[in-house]
Amino acid sequence: FFFSDMVRTVLFVAVFVCFAFCQGPPPTSCCSPPQMQGYVTGTSYELEEEFSEYFYYDYANQMARFDVVFIKNGGHQVTETTLMRPDQNAVFITDYTSGTCVYYNITQDLPKPCTPPNGDTYDFTLGVTLPCRSYFYQFGSQYVDYVVERNSCIPISGLFFSQRQSTDFEYEYFNVIPSILDPLVFTVPQGCTQISAPAPPSTQ
């Protein structure tokens, strides 16, 4: 079904790992570039699901796109695209397997990709030359630990832990660049059917 629980997790939780809706970075926070594109993979151990997505995030122009990727025999096939267009108050979801497209209305803007304040931080070097910073937070009974490039705040990886201290969810970013190479990725599909907006993802 459109907008599965895993895709909701990717869009609202994992893509920017609980980045706050703040307007500027506090002293213990950082903000990623206003435009980014790359590739993200993740595993939900609790749901026993994996995901792979290409993502395009343009906070400056209030547009975002997420392409769900099916990997088979070493090849990549995009099976579903979610196009978020707050500038048009709508989200468009295209299922390439069934050849269908739906959309629903939204009123929220895309959040500025900044880390929350007041986290514990740890600086280290990945490999030989990549300076990184790890942020660690506790949100209720959940613990979040994620890593960004220290100077640019470009996301690298992250882990979500339950109160049991087991890993519930982990993900990694690849080939992230601070720009959108082709603005046509945000072109709105035609002939989509309107549906009701889905319920927000559970935070429990």
Coordinates of C-alpha atoms in Angstrom, one line a residue:
F1 CA 0.0 0.0 0.0
F2 CA 1.1 3.6 -0.7
F3 CA 3.1 5.2 2.1
S4 CA 4.0 2.1 4.0
D5 CA 5.1 2.2 7.6
M6 CA 8.7 1.8 6.5
V7 CA 8.5 4.7 4.1
R8 CA 6.9 6.8 6.8
T9 CA 9.8 6.0 9.1
V10 CA 12.2 7.0 6.4
L11 CA 10.5 10.3 5.6
F12 CA 9.6 11.5 9.1
V13 CA 12.3 9.9 11.2
A14 CA 15.3 8.4 9.5
V15 CA 16.1 10.7 6.7
F16 CA 17.3 13.5 9.0
V17 CA 17.4 11.4 12.2
C18 CA 15.1 13.5 14.4
F19 CA 16.6 16.8 13.2
A20 CA 14.8 19.6 15.0
F21 CA 12.5 22.2 13.4
C22 CA 14.9 24.9 14.6
Q23 CA 15.8 28.1 12.7
G24 CA 19.4 28.1 13.6
P25 CA 22.0 25.8 15.3
P26 CA 22.4 26.2 19.0
P27 CA 26.0 25.9 20.3
T28 CA 25.7 22.1 20.6
S29 CA 23.9 21.7 17.3
C30 CA 24.6 21.9 13.6
C31 CA 22.5 22.4 10.4
S32 CA 23.0 20.5 7.2
P33 CA 23.2 22.3 3.8
P34 CA 19.9 23.6 2.6
Q35 CA 20.1 21.4 -0.5
M36 CA 21.3 17.8 -0.5
Q37 CA 21.0 14.6 -2.5
G38 CA 22.3 11.1 -2.0
Y39 CA 21.5 7.5 -1.1
V40 CA 20.4 6.1 2.2
T41 CA 20.0 2.5 3.4
G42 CA 18.6 1.2 6.6
T43 CA 17.4 -1.8 8.6
S44 CA 14.6 -2.0 11.1
Y45 CA 15.4 -5.0 13.3
E46 CA 12.1 -4.8 15.1
L47 CA 10.1 -5.0 11.9
E48 CA 12.6 -7.2 10.1
E49 CA 12.6 -4.8 7.1
E50 CA 15.3 -3.1 5.1
F51 CA 15.1 -0.1 2.8
S52 CA 17.2 1.7 0.2
E53 CA 16.3 5.1 -1.1
Y54 CA 17.6 7.9 -3.2
F55 CA 16.8 11.2 -1.6
Y56 CA 16.7 14.8 -2.8
Y57 CA 16.1 17.5 -0.1
D58 CA 15.7 21.2 -1.0
Y59 CA 14.8 23.1 2.1
A60 CA 15.5 26.4 0.4
N61 CA 12.7 25.8 -2.2
Q62 CA 10.6 23.6 0.0
M63 CA 10.7 20.4 -2.1
A64 CA 11.8 16.9 -1.3
R65 CA 11.8 13.6 -3.2
F66 CA 12.4 10.0 -2.0
D67 CA 12.8 7.1 -4.5
V68 CA 12.3 3.6 -2.9
V69 CA 14.9 1.2 -4.5
F70 CA 14.4 -2.5 -5.0
I71 CA 17.8 -4.3 -5.3
K72 CA 18.0 -7.6 -7.1
N73 CA 20.8 -9.4 -8.8
G74 CA 23.1 -6.5 -8.3
G75 CA 20.7 -4.0 -10.1
H76 CA 18.7 -1.1 -8.8
Q77 CA 15.1 -0.5 -9.7
V78 CA 13.0 2.5 -8.4
T79 CA 9.6 1.1 -7.4
E80 CA 8.0 4.1 -5.7
T81 CA 8.6 7.8 -5.6
T82 CA 7.3 10.2 -2.9
L83 CA 7.4 13.8 -4.0
M84 CA 6.8 16.3 -1.2
R85 CA 5.9 19.8 -2.4
P86 CA 4.9 22.0 0.5
D87 CA 5.1 24.9 -2.0
Q88 CA 2.0 23.4 -3.6
N89 CA 0.6 22.0 -0.3
A90 CA 0.7 18.5 -1.6
V91 CA 2.5 15.1 -1.5
F92 CA 2.6 12.9 -4.6
I93 CA 3.2 9.2 -4.5
T94 CA 3.9 7.2 -7.7
D95 CA 3.9 3.4 -7.6
Y96 CA 5.7 2.3 -10.8
T97 CA 4.8 -1.4 -10.2
S98 CA 1.1 -0.8 -10.6
G99 CA 1.4 2.4 -12.7
T100 CA -0.7 4.5 -10.3
C101 CA -0.3 7.9 -8.7
V102 CA -2.0 9.5 -5.8
Y103 CA -1.7 12.8 -3.9
Y104 CA -2.9 14.3 -0.7
N105 CA -2.8 17.8 0.8
I106 CA -0.4 19.0 3.5
T107 CA 0.1 22.2 5.4
Q108 CA 3.5 21.6 7.0
D109 CA 6.7 23.1 5.6
L110 CA 9.8 21.0 5.3
P111 CA 11.9 21.2 8.5
K112 CA 15.3 22.8 8.4
P113 CA 17.7 19.9 8.8
C114 CA 19.4 20.8 12.1
T115 CA 20.3 18.6 15.0
P116 CA 18.5 19.1 18.3
P117 CA 20.3 21.0 21.0
N118 CA 21.7 19.6 24.3
G119 CA 23.1 16.4 23.0
D120 CA 26.3 14.7 24.0
T121 CA 28.9 14.9 21.3
Y122 CA 32.1 13.0 20.4
D123 CA 34.5 14.0 17.7
F124 CA 36.5 11.5 15.8
T125 CA 38.1 10.9 12.4
L126 CA 36.6 8.3 10.0
G127 CA 39.2 6.6 8.0
V128 CA 42.2 8.8 7.6
T129 CA 40.9 12.3 6.8
L130 CA 37.1 12.6 7.3
P131 CA 36.4 14.6 10.5
C132 CA 33.1 13.5 12.1
R133 CA 31.0 14.3 15.1
S134 CA 28.7 11.9 16.9
Y135 CA 25.5 13.2 18.6
F136 CA 23.8 11.2 21.3
Y137 CA 20.3 11.9 22.6
Q138 CA 17.6 10.4 24.8
F139 CA 14.0 10.9 23.7
G140 CA 11.8 9.3 26.3
S141 CA 12.7 5.6 26.4
Q142 CA 14.5 5.8 23.0
Y143 CA 18.2 6.6 22.5
V144 CA 19.6 8.0 19.3
D145 CA 23.2 8.0 18.2
Y146 CA 24.1 9.5 14.8
V147 CA 27.1 10.8 13.0
V148 CA 27.6 13.8 10.7
E149 CA 30.6 15.3 8.9
R150 CA 32.0 17.7 11.4
N151 CA 32.4 20.8 9.2
S152 CA 29.3 20.5 6.9
C153 CA 26.9 18.6 9.1
I154 CA 26.2 16.3 6.2
P155 CA 24.6 13.1 7.6
I156 CA 26.7 9.9 7.6
S157 CA 25.0 7.2 9.8
G158 CA 22.8 6.6 12.8
L159 CA 21.4 4.2 15.3
F160 CA 18.2 4.0 17.3
F161 CA 18.1 2.1 20.6
S162 CA 15.2 1.0 22.7
Q163 CA 15.2 1.0 26.5
R164 CA 16.4 -2.6 26.3
Q165 CA 19.6 -1.2 24.7
S166 CA 19.1 -3.3 21.6
T167 CA 19.5 -1.8 18.2
D168 CA 16.0 -1.1 16.8
F169 CA 17.0 0.8 13.6
E170 CA 20.2 1.8 11.9
Y171 CA 21.0 3.5 8.6
E172 CA 23.9 4.9 6.5
Y173 CA 24.1 7.6 3.9
F174 CA 26.3 7.4 0.8
N175 CA 27.4 9.9 -1.9
V176 CA 25.7 12.9 -0.2
I177 CA 26.5 16.2 -2.0
P178 CA 25.4 19.7 -0.9
S179 CA 23.4 20.5 -4.0
I180 CA 20.6 19.3 -6.3
L181 CA 22.1 18.3 -9.6
D182 CA 18.9 18.2 -11.6
P183 CA 15.9 20.3 -10.5
L184 CA 13.6 18.3 -12.8
V185 CA 13.5 15.6 -10.1
F186 CA 10.9 17.8 -8.4
T187 CA 8.6 17.8 -11.4
V188 CA 5.0 17.1 -10.3
P189 CA 3.5 14.0 -12.0
Q190 CA 0.2 14.4 -13.9
G191 CA -3.1 12.5 -13.6
C192 CA -2.8 11.7 -9.9
T193 CA -5.9 10.8 -7.8
Q194 CA -6.5 12.6 -4.6
I195 CA -6.7 10.6 -1.3
S196 CA -7.0 11.5 2.4
A197 CA -3.8 12.2 4.2
P198 CA -2.4 9.3 6.1
A199 CA -2.2 9.3 9.9
P200 CA 1.2 10.5 11.3
P201 CA 3.7 7.7 12.3
S202 CA 3.5 6.4 15.8
T203 CA 6.2 7.8 18.1
Q204 CA 5.9 4.9 20.5

